[in-house]
mmCIF file of C-alpha atoms and ligand atoms in Angstrom:
data_model
loop_
_atom_site.group_PDB
_atom_site.id
_atom_site.type_symbol
_atom_site.label_atom_id
_atom_site.label_comp_id
_atom_site.label_asym_id
_atom_site.label_seq_id
_atom_site.Cartn_x
_atom_site.Cartn_y
_atom_site.Cartn_z
ATOM 1 C CA UNK M 1 0.062 -0.268 -0.736
ATOM 2 C CA UNK M 2 1.755 3.459 -0.832
ATOM 3 C CA UNK M 3 0.463 5.191 2.951
ATOM 4 C CA UNK M 4 -0.090 8.982 2.295
ATOM 5 C CA UNK M 5 -0.496 11.690 5.588
ATOM 6 C CA UNK M 6 -3.125 14.438 4.347
ATOM 7 C CA UNK M 7 -4.663 16.213 6.343
ATOM 8 C CA UNK M 8 -3.883 15.097 9.952
ATOM 9 C CA UNK M 9 -4.481 11.248 8.781
ATOM 10 C CA UNK M 10 -2.519 8.933 7.365
ATOM 11 C CA UNK M 11 -4.222 7.236 4.125
ATOM 12 C CA UNK M 12 -4.207 4.692 1.159
ATOM 13 C CA UNK M 13 -2.461 7.400 -2.192
ATOM 14 C CA UNK M 14 -5.619 6.333 -3.904
ATOM 15 C CA UNK M 15 -8.560 7.424 -0.847
ATOM 16 C CA UNK M 16 -6.893 10.747 -0.691
ATOM 17 C CA UNK M 17 -8.829 13.840 -1.874
ATOM 18 C CA UNK M 18 -8.329 17.435 -2.060
ATOM 19 C CA UNK M 19 -10.730 20.017 -2.854
ATOM 20 C CA UNK M 20 -10.497 22.107 -5.919
ATOM 21 C CA UNK M 21 -10.972 24.856 -4.131
ATOM 22 C CA UNK M 22 -7.614 23.962 -2.111
ATOM 23 C CA UNK M 23 -5.052 27.174 -2.729
ATOM 24 C CA UNK M 24 -2.718 24.434 -4.619
ATOM 25 C CA UNK M 25 -4.587 23.625 -6.813
ATOM 26 C CA UNK M 26 -6.440 26.973 -7.899
ATOM 27 C CA UNK M 27 -2.900 28.978 -7.773
ATOM 28 C CA UNK M 28 0.030 27.094 -7.382
ATOM 29 C CA UNK M 29 -0.295 28.731 -3.307
ATOM 30 C CA UNK M 30 2.119 26.017 -1.685
ATOM 31 C CA UNK M 31 5.500 25.241 -1.048
ATOM 32 C CA UNK M 32 7.720 21.948 -0.930
ATOM 33 C CA UNK M 33 10.395 19.929 0.019
ATOM 34 C CA UNK M 34 12.121 16.803 -0.211
ATOM 35 C CA UNK M 35 14.487 15.103 1.850
ATOM 36 C CA UNK M 36 15.883 11.787 1.570
ATOM 37 C CA UNK M 37 16.273 8.339 3.424
ATOM 38 C CA UNK M 38 18.434 5.946 2.875
ATOM 39 C CA UNK M 39 18.061 3.256 5.095
ATOM 40 C CA UNK M 40 15.332 4.800 7.138
ATOM 41 C CA UNK M 41 16.870 7.323 7.646
ATOM 42 C CA UNK M 42 16.570 11.262 7.011
ATOM 43 C CA UNK M 43 19.246 12.714 6.247
ATOM 44 C CA UNK M 44 20.229 16.478 6.981
ATOM 45 C CA UNK M 45 16.603 16.211 7.788
ATOM 46 C CA UNK M 46 16.846 19.518 10.269
ATOM 47 C CA UNK M 47 18.278 22.022 6.889
ATOM 48 C CA UNK M 48 15.349 20.751 5.521
ATOM 49 C CA UNK M 49 12.844 21.859 7.808
ATOM 50 C CA UNK M 50 14.395 24.755 8.129
ATOM 51 C CA UNK M 51 14.145 25.344 4.676
ATOM 52 C CA UNK M 52 10.904 24.431 4.734
ATOM 53 C CA UNK M 53 9.642 27.081 7.767
ATOM 54 C CA UNK M 54 11.477 29.534 5.437
ATOM 55 C CA UNK M 55 9.860 28.827 2.472
ATOM 56 C CA UNK M 56 6.239 29.171 4.634
ATOM 57 C CA UNK M 57 7.154 32.315 6.337
ATOM 58 C CA UNK M 58 8.615 34.386 3.230
ATOM 59 C CA UNK M 59 4.879 33.196 1.796
ATOM 60 C CA UNK M 60 3.137 34.388 4.807
ATOM 61 C CA UNK M 61 1.367 30.683 5.087
ATOM 62 C CA UNK M 62 0.717 30.079 8.745
ATOM 63 C CA UNK M 63 3.303 26.532 9.969
ATOM 64 C CA UNK M 64 1.236 24.201 10.886
ATOM 65 C CA UNK M 65 3.679 21.842 13.020
ATOM 66 C CA UNK M 66 6.432 23.148 15.192
ATOM 67 C CA UNK M 67 9.809 21.573 14.237
ATOM 68 C CA UNK M 68 9.240 18.246 16.272
ATOM 69 C CA UNK M 69 5.853 17.607 15.354
ATOM 70 C CA UNK M 70 7.131 18.176 11.035
ATOM 71 C CA UNK M 71 10.032 14.799 12.427
ATOM 72 C CA UNK M 72 8.200 12.842 14.152
ATOM 73 C CA UNK M 73 6.249 13.568 10.823
ATOM 74 C CA UNK M 74 8.545 12.145 8.430
ATOM 75 C CA UNK M 75 9.323 8.981 10.662
ATOM 76 C CA UNK M 76 5.575 8.217 9.983
ATOM 77 C CA UNK M 77 5.559 8.278 6.741
ATOM 78 C CA UNK M 78 8.543 6.572 6.231
ATOM 79 C CA UNK M 79 7.973 3.867 8.811
ATOM 80 C CA UNK M 80 4.603 3.754 6.831
ATOM 81 C CA UNK M 81 6.201 3.141 3.427
ATOM 82 C CA UNK M 82 8.317 0.310 4.587
ATOM 83 C CA UNK M 83 11.692 2.273 4.924
ATOM 84 C CA UNK M 84 14.762 1.751 3.645
ATOM 85 C CA UNK M 85 15.570 4.606 0.530
ATOM 86 C CA UNK M 86 12.873 6.693 0.376
ATOM 87 C CA UNK M 87 12.252 9.826 -0.653
ATOM 88 C CA UNK M 88 9.980 12.538 1.281
ATOM 89 C CA UNK M 89 7.650 15.036 0.076
ATOM 90 C CA UNK M 90 5.550 17.372 1.886
ATOM 91 C CA UNK M 91 3.672 19.447 0.524
ATOM 92 C CA UNK M 92 1.578 22.339 2.375
ATOM 93 C CA UNK M 93 -0.464 25.146 0.939
ATOM 94 C CA UNK M 94 -2.451 28.200 2.005
ATOM 95 C CA UNK M 95 -6.095 25.935 2.445
ATOM 96 C CA UNK M 96 -9.479 26.120 1.015
ATOM 97 C CA UNK M 97 -11.447 29.130 0.651
ATOM 98 C CA UNK M 98 -14.236 29.216 -0.118
ATOM 99 C CA UNK M 99 -14.437 30.692 -3.062
ATOM 100 C CA UNK M 100 -11.143 31.536 -5.430
ATOM 101 C CA UNK M 101 -10.148 34.886 -4.463
ATOM 102 C CA UNK M 102 -6.693 35.896 -5.739
ATOM 103 C CA UNK M 103 -6.121 37.660 -1.729
ATOM 104 C CA UNK M 104 -5.534 35.781 1.164
ATOM 105 C CA UNK M 105 -8.471 34.268 3.017
ATOM 106 C CA UNK M 106 -9.997 36.114 5.639
ATOM 107 C CA UNK M 107 -10.606 35.050 8.365
ATOM 108 C CA UNK M 108 -7.702 32.728 7.398
ATOM 109 C CA UNK M 109 -8.058 28.945 6.709
ATOM 110 C CA UNK M 110 -6.123 25.887 8.067
ATOM 111 C CA UNK M 111 -3.179 24.971 6.073
ATOM 112 C CA UNK M 112 -3.437 22.301 3.596
ATOM 113 C CA UNK M 113 -0.581 19.387 4.392
ATOM 114 C CA UNK M 114 0.826 16.237 2.187
ATOM 115 C CA UNK M 115 3.312 13.686 2.739
ATOM 116 C CA UNK M 116 3.834 10.419 0.874
ATOM 117 C CA UNK M 117 6.994 8.823 -0.140
ATOM 118 C CA UNK M 118 8.067 7.412 -2.541
ATOM 119 C CA UNK M 119 11.940 4.744 -3.688
ATOM 120 C CA UNK M 120 14.790 6.667 -3.882
ATOM 121 C CA UNK M 121 17.851 5.101 -5.691
ATOM 122 C CA UNK M 122 20.878 5.392 -4.184
ATOM 123 C CA UNK M 123 23.332 7.718 -6.461
ATOM 124 C CA UNK M 124 26.058 6.423 -9.152
ATOM 125 C CA UNK M 125 28.478 8.164 -6.244
ATOM 126 C CA UNK M 126 27.490 5.141 -4.595
ATOM 127 C CA UNK M 127 29.075 3.144 -7.251
ATOM 128 C CA UNK M 128 32.365 6.444 -8.554
ATOM 129 C CA UNK M 129 34.651 3.699 -10.355
ATOM 130 C CA UNK M 130 31.287 3.121 -12.850
ATOM 131 C CA UNK M 131 29.707 6.212 -13.029
ATOM 132 C CA UNK M 132 29.177 7.290 -16.238
ATOM 133 C CA UNK M 133 27.905 10.848 -16.155
ATOM 134 C CA UNK M 134 24.621 12.116 -17.541
ATOM 135 C CA UNK M 135 24.113 15.228 -20.656
ATOM 136 C CA UNK M 136 22.915 18.767 -19.168
ATOM 137 C CA UNK M 137 21.731 21.534 -21.776
ATOM 138 C CA UNK M 138 22.250 25.387 -20.912
ATOM 139 C CA UNK M 139 19.495 28.315 -21.690
ATOM 140 C CA UNK M 140 18.743 31.391 -20.088
ATOM 141 C CA UNK M 141 16.842 31.501 -17.236
ATOM 142 C CA UNK M 142 13.086 32.874 -17.462
ATOM 143 C CA UNK M 143 11.542 32.553 -13.575
ATOM 144 C CA UNK M 144 11.136 35.009 -11.721
ATOM 145 C CA UNK M 145 13.282 36.415 -8.675
ATOM 146 C CA UNK M 146 12.441 34.464 -5.579
ATOM 147 C CA UNK M 147 13.951 31.016 -6.317
ATOM 148 C CA UNK M 148 15.146 30.924 -3.105
ATOM 149 C CA UNK M 149 11.464 29.881 -1.655
ATOM 150 C CA UNK M 150 10.861 26.221 -2.314
ATOM 151 C CA UNK M 151 7.054 27.093 -3.963
ATOM 152 C CA UNK M 152 4.975 24.523 -6.098
ATOM 153 C CA UNK M 153 4.994 26.884 -8.872
ATOM 154 C CA UNK M 154 7.529 25.184 -11.087
ATOM 155 C CA UNK M 155 6.087 25.143 -15.050
ATOM 156 C CA UNK M 156 9.556 26.797 -16.380
ATOM 157 C CA UNK M 157 10.893 24.251 -13.739
ATOM 158 C CA UNK M 158 9.445 21.082 -15.512
ATOM 159 C CA UNK M 159 8.706 22.850 -18.682
ATOM 160 C CA UNK M 160 13.249 23.001 -18.655
ATOM 161 C CA UNK M 161 12.965 19.263 -17.741
ATOM 162 C CA UNK M 162 11.475 17.690 -20.341
ATOM 163 C CA UNK M 163 13.496 20.122 -23.103
ATOM 164 C CA UNK M 164 15.976 17.939 -21.807
ATOM 165 C CA UNK M 165 14.640 14.270 -21.134
ATOM 166 C CA UNK M 166 13.491 14.440 -25.206
ATOM 167 C CA UNK M 167 17.019 14.414 -25.978
ATOM 168 C CA UNK M 168 17.822 12.160 -23.730
ATOM 169 C CA UNK M 169 19.862 14.402 -21.339
ATOM 170 C CA UNK M 170 19.155 15.293 -17.376
ATOM 171 C CA UNK M 171 19.004 18.736 -16.526
ATOM 172 C CA UNK M 172 18.675 21.738 -18.520
ATOM 173 C CA UNK M 173 21.536 24.467 -16.821
ATOM 174 C CA UNK M 174 20.322 27.990 -16.224
ATOM 175 C CA UNK M 175 22.287 31.626 -16.644
ATOM 176 C CA UNK M 176 20.778 34.859 -16.128
ATOM 177 C CA UNK M 177 22.494 37.947 -17.553
ATOM 178 C CA UNK M 178 26.111 35.695 -18.549
ATOM 179 C CA UNK M 179 25.987 34.314 -15.692
ATOM 180 C CA UNK M 180 25.406 30.254 -13.565
ATOM 181 C CA UNK M 181 21.916 30.315 -11.852
ATOM 182 C CA UNK M 182 21.290 26.435 -11.567
ATOM 183 C CA UNK M 183 19.492 24.220 -12.676
ATOM 184 C CA UNK M 184 15.731 23.628 -13.113
ATOM 185 C CA UNK M 185 15.720 21.136 -9.833
ATOM 186 C CA UNK M 186 19.476 21.457 -9.198
ATOM 187 C CA UNK M 187 21.924 23.243 -8.484
ATOM 188 C CA UNK M 188 25.594 23.261 -10.072
ATOM 189 C CA UNK M 189 29.118 23.462 -9.252
ATOM 190 C CA UNK M 190 31.760 24.082 -12.558
ATOM 191 C CA UNK M 191 35.959 22.377 -11.502
ATOM 192 C CA UNK M 192 38.415 24.489 -14.069
ATOM 193 C CA UNK M 193 42.037 23.020 -12.789
ATOM 194 C CA UNK M 194 41.743 21.776 -9.834
ATOM 195 C CA UNK M 195 39.493 24.938 -8.153
ATOM 196 C CA UNK M 196 35.745 23.985 -7.232
ATOM 197 C CA UNK M 197 33.509 27.159 -7.715
ATOM 198 C CA UNK M 198 29.012 27.498 -7.317
ATOM 199 C CA UNK M 199 27.257 30.864 -7.210
ATOM 200 C CA UNK M 200 26.496 32.146 -4.347
ATOM 201 C CA UNK M 201 23.162 32.228 -2.375
ATOM 202 C CA UNK M 202 20.987 34.977 -3.250
ATOM 203 C CA UNK M 203 17.233 35.016 -4.138
ATOM 204 C CA UNK M 204 18.352 33.618 -7.826
ATOM 205 C CA UNK M 205 18.633 29.995 -6.666
ATOM 206 C CA UNK M 206 17.616 27.436 -4.514
ATOM 207 C CA UNK M 207 20.082 27.308 -0.699
ATOM 208 C CA UNK M 208 20.695 23.696 -1.526
ATOM 209 C CA UNK M 209 21.044 21.175 1.167
ATOM 210 C CA UNK M 210 23.206 18.982 -1.127
ATOM 211 C CA UNK M 211 25.219 22.421 -2.431
ATOM 212 C CA UNK M 212 25.230 23.810 1.424
ATOM 213 C CA UNK M 213 26.426 20.280 2.536
ATOM 214 C CA UNK M 214 29.231 19.189 -0.869
ATOM 215 C CA UNK M 215 30.941 23.069 -0.298
ATOM 216 C CA UNK M 216 31.310 22.016 3.671
ATOM 217 C CA UNK M 217 32.844 18.577 2.574
ATOM 218 C CA UNK M 218 35.063 20.074 0.269
ATOM 219 C CA UNK M 219 36.171 23.037 3.029
ATOM 220 C CA UNK M 220 36.995 19.768 5.085
ATOM 221 C CA UNK M 221 38.952 18.149 3.545
ATOM 222 C CA UNK M 222 40.863 21.444 1.939
ATOM 223 C CA UNK M 223 39.144 20.982 -1.784
ATOM 224 C CA UNK M 224 39.651 25.015 -2.772
ATOM 225 C CA UNK M 225 35.912 25.866 -2.809
ATOM 226 C CA UNK M 226 34.411 29.158 -3.825
ATOM 227 C CA UNK M 227 31.253 29.998 -3.779
ATOM 228 C CA UNK M 228 30.997 33.262 -6.126
ATOM 229 C CA UNK M 229 29.773 34.082 -9.983
ATOM 230 C CA UNK M 230 30.031 31.806 -12.458
ATOM 231 C CA UNK M 231 30.672 32.709 -15.963
ATOM 232 C CA UNK M 232 28.621 31.273 -18.270
ATOM 233 C CA UNK M 233 32.071 31.218 -20.658
ATOM 234 C CA UNK M 234 33.311 29.797 -17.514
ATOM 235 C CA UNK M 235 30.642 27.311 -17.509
ATOM 236 C CA UNK M 236 31.410 26.077 -20.781
ATOM 237 C CA UNK M 237 34.952 26.371 -20.863
ATOM 238 C CA UNK M 238 35.073 23.790 -17.182
ATOM 239 C CA UNK M 239 36.935 20.972 -16.392
ATOM 240 C CA UNK M 240 34.085 18.733 -14.902
ATOM 241 C CA UNK M 241 30.212 20.134 -14.010
ATOM 242 C CA UNK M 242 28.407 18.347 -10.849
ATOM 243 C CA UNK M 243 24.635 19.000 -10.694
ATOM 244 C CA UNK M 244 23.816 18.685 -6.815
ATOM 245 C CA UNK M 245 20.670 17.579 -5.543
ATOM 246 C CA UNK M 246 18.197 15.343 -2.821
ATOM 247 C CA UNK M 247 17.813 12.801 -4.984
ATOM 248 C CA UNK M 248 21.128 12.895 -6.977
ATOM 249 C CA UNK M 249 23.729 13.803 -4.780
ATOM 250 C CA UNK M 250 27.012 15.091 -6.711
ATOM 251 C CA UNK M 251 25.758 14.013 -10.186
ATOM 252 C CA UNK M 252 28.983 14.770 -12.751
ATOM 253 C CA UNK M 253 27.707 16.277 -15.236
ATOM 254 C CA UNK M 254 29.667 15.316 -18.914
ATOM 255 C CA UNK M 255 28.466 16.517 -22.165
ATOM 256 C CA UNK M 256 27.042 19.955 -22.369
ATOM 257 C CA UNK M 257 24.511 20.965 -25.521
ATOM 258 C CA UNK M 258 26.604 17.678 -26.900
ATOM 259 C CA UNK M 259 30.431 18.758 -26.959
ATOM 260 C CA UNK M 260 32.182 16.700 -23.906
ATOM 261 C CA UNK M 261 32.972 18.278 -20.859
ATOM 262 C CA UNK M 262 36.709 17.768 -19.941
ATOM 263 C CA UNK M 263 37.018 13.998 -20.728
ATOM 264 C CA UNK M 264 33.937 13.269 -21.267
ATOM 265 C CA UNK M 265 33.801 10.627 -18.380
ATOM 266 C CA UNK M 266 33.383 12.017 -14.419
ATOM 267 C CA UNK M 267 36.422 13.451 -13.394
ATOM 268 C CA UNK M 268 39.104 13.224 -10.615
ATOM 269 C CA UNK M 269 37.619 16.294 -8.730
ATOM 270 C CA UNK M 270 34.299 14.601 -8.583
ATOM 271 C CA UNK M 271 36.119 11.076 -7.410
ATOM 272 C CA UNK M 272 37.402 12.725 -4.482
ATOM 273 C CA UNK M 273 34.904 14.804 -2.980
ATOM 274 C CA UNK M 274 32.430 11.267 -3.986
ATOM 275 C CA UNK M 275 34.723 9.354 -1.708
ATOM 276 C CA UNK M 276 34.464 12.085 1.612
ATOM 277 C CA UNK M 277 30.315 12.204 0.524
ATOM 278 C CA UNK M 278 30.456 8.706 -0.156
ATOM 279 C CA UNK M 279 31.513 7.949 3.474
ATOM 280 C CA UNK M 280 29.651 11.187 5.511
ATOM 281 C CA UNK M 281 26.776 9.399 3.649
ATOM 282 C CA UNK M 282 27.894 5.666 5.437
ATOM 283 C CA UNK M 283 28.310 7.690 8.512
ATOM 284 C CA UNK M 284 25.049 9.282 9.386
ATOM 285 C CA UNK M 285 22.560 6.310 7.427
ATOM 286 C CA UNK M 286 24.448 3.664 8.993
ATOM 287 C CA UNK M 287 24.598 2.174 5.427
ATOM 288 C CA UNK M 288 27.717 -0.897 5.382
HETATM 289 N N1 LIG N 301 15.049 20.096 -6.121
HETATM 290 N N2 LIG N 301 17.313 24.033 -7.100
HETATM 291 C C1 LIG N 301 16.152 23.904 -7.518
HETATM 292 C C2 LIG N 301 15.452 24.654 -8.701
HETATM 293 C C3 LIG N 301 15.354 22.084 -7.259
HETATM 294 O O1 LIG N 301 13.893 22.686 -7.557
HETATM 295 C C4 LIG N 301 15.783 21.799 -6.307
HETATM 296 C C5 LIG N 301 15.627 20.903 -5.755
HETATM 297 C C6 LIG N 301 17.395 21.776 -5.978
HETATM 298 C C7 LIG N 301 18.562 21.299 -4.765
HETATM 299 O O2 LIG N 301 18.234 21.302 -3.148
HETATM 300 P P1 LIG N 301 18.243 20.139 -2.032
HETATM 301 O O3 LIG N 301 19.976 20.181 -2.309
HETATM 302 O O4 LIG N 301 18.199 20.975 -0.886
HETATM 303 O O5 LIG N 301 17.477 19.018 -2.866
HETATM 304 C C8 LIG N 301 18.327 23.258 -6.508
HETATM 305 C C9 LIG N 301 14.309 18.855 -5.324
HETATM 306 C C10 LIG N 301 15.112 17.336 -5.227
HETATM 307 C C11 LIG N 301 12.246 18.365 -6.714
HETATM 308 O O6 LIG N 301 12.017 19.256 -6.458
HETATM 309 O O7 LIG N 301 12.326 17.331 -6.342
#
């Protein structure tokens, strides 16, 4: 059974119902999180919950649960779906008003909370020696200027992702005014002459939990990393390109717009980083 959580109850996904007047449905008026779970252990859950709380605050959605309740709900959705390796999806919308109206409901209505857990396959980082990497495209970023909010309004992101899918690529790397922002659902790292760079946290990108962890791990192990603007020219001339997300870990991009990146294979800096990242995951999640 695929058990989901909806507004206080755990039910079979096939039985879960929301109103068409829910503002998430009408306006994409809501936020979300994706929390990876390995071996039954939610990975970096505090960072994800902190970002969820921030997204709600930025959109003035009342947070329906204190942190410990969120933590408990995440634990329960995982155990009710058999534990193991899953990704938890959490969505909070502004709720269901009596009629469609752009203005926030007065008096306020309770937010709608939906959670699910789906199987998550381990990323190529778990087998660095046999990793082949993925392809990516690059396009101009046409999104709004609050990409720091993890909103469910994802039309540009899904259109980019579909654009990649039809040509067998994993991601579209976005640039704005000649500088890299992020991927449609990932953050971006470039490596040149052994030096790593990733765009700084701003309103133009999501502060990725995996991005931040990657920066942290690089610093811990003395890999030279800078958080700074990365130009489109640097993207195109990189020795290595990586994309990061909670479901992909750190994934090497080996072709950009049909041209090989570096040697067209996952590079040595990625391999070194992959070892450190994997060791960290193993320790935190008691992986064998
Ligand atoms: N996406 N940038 C965007 C636009 C994203 O949607 C995501 C995550 C990231 C990476 O963030 P994190 O490392 O915290 O997962 C960056 C999730 C996985 C999704 O939409 O499914």
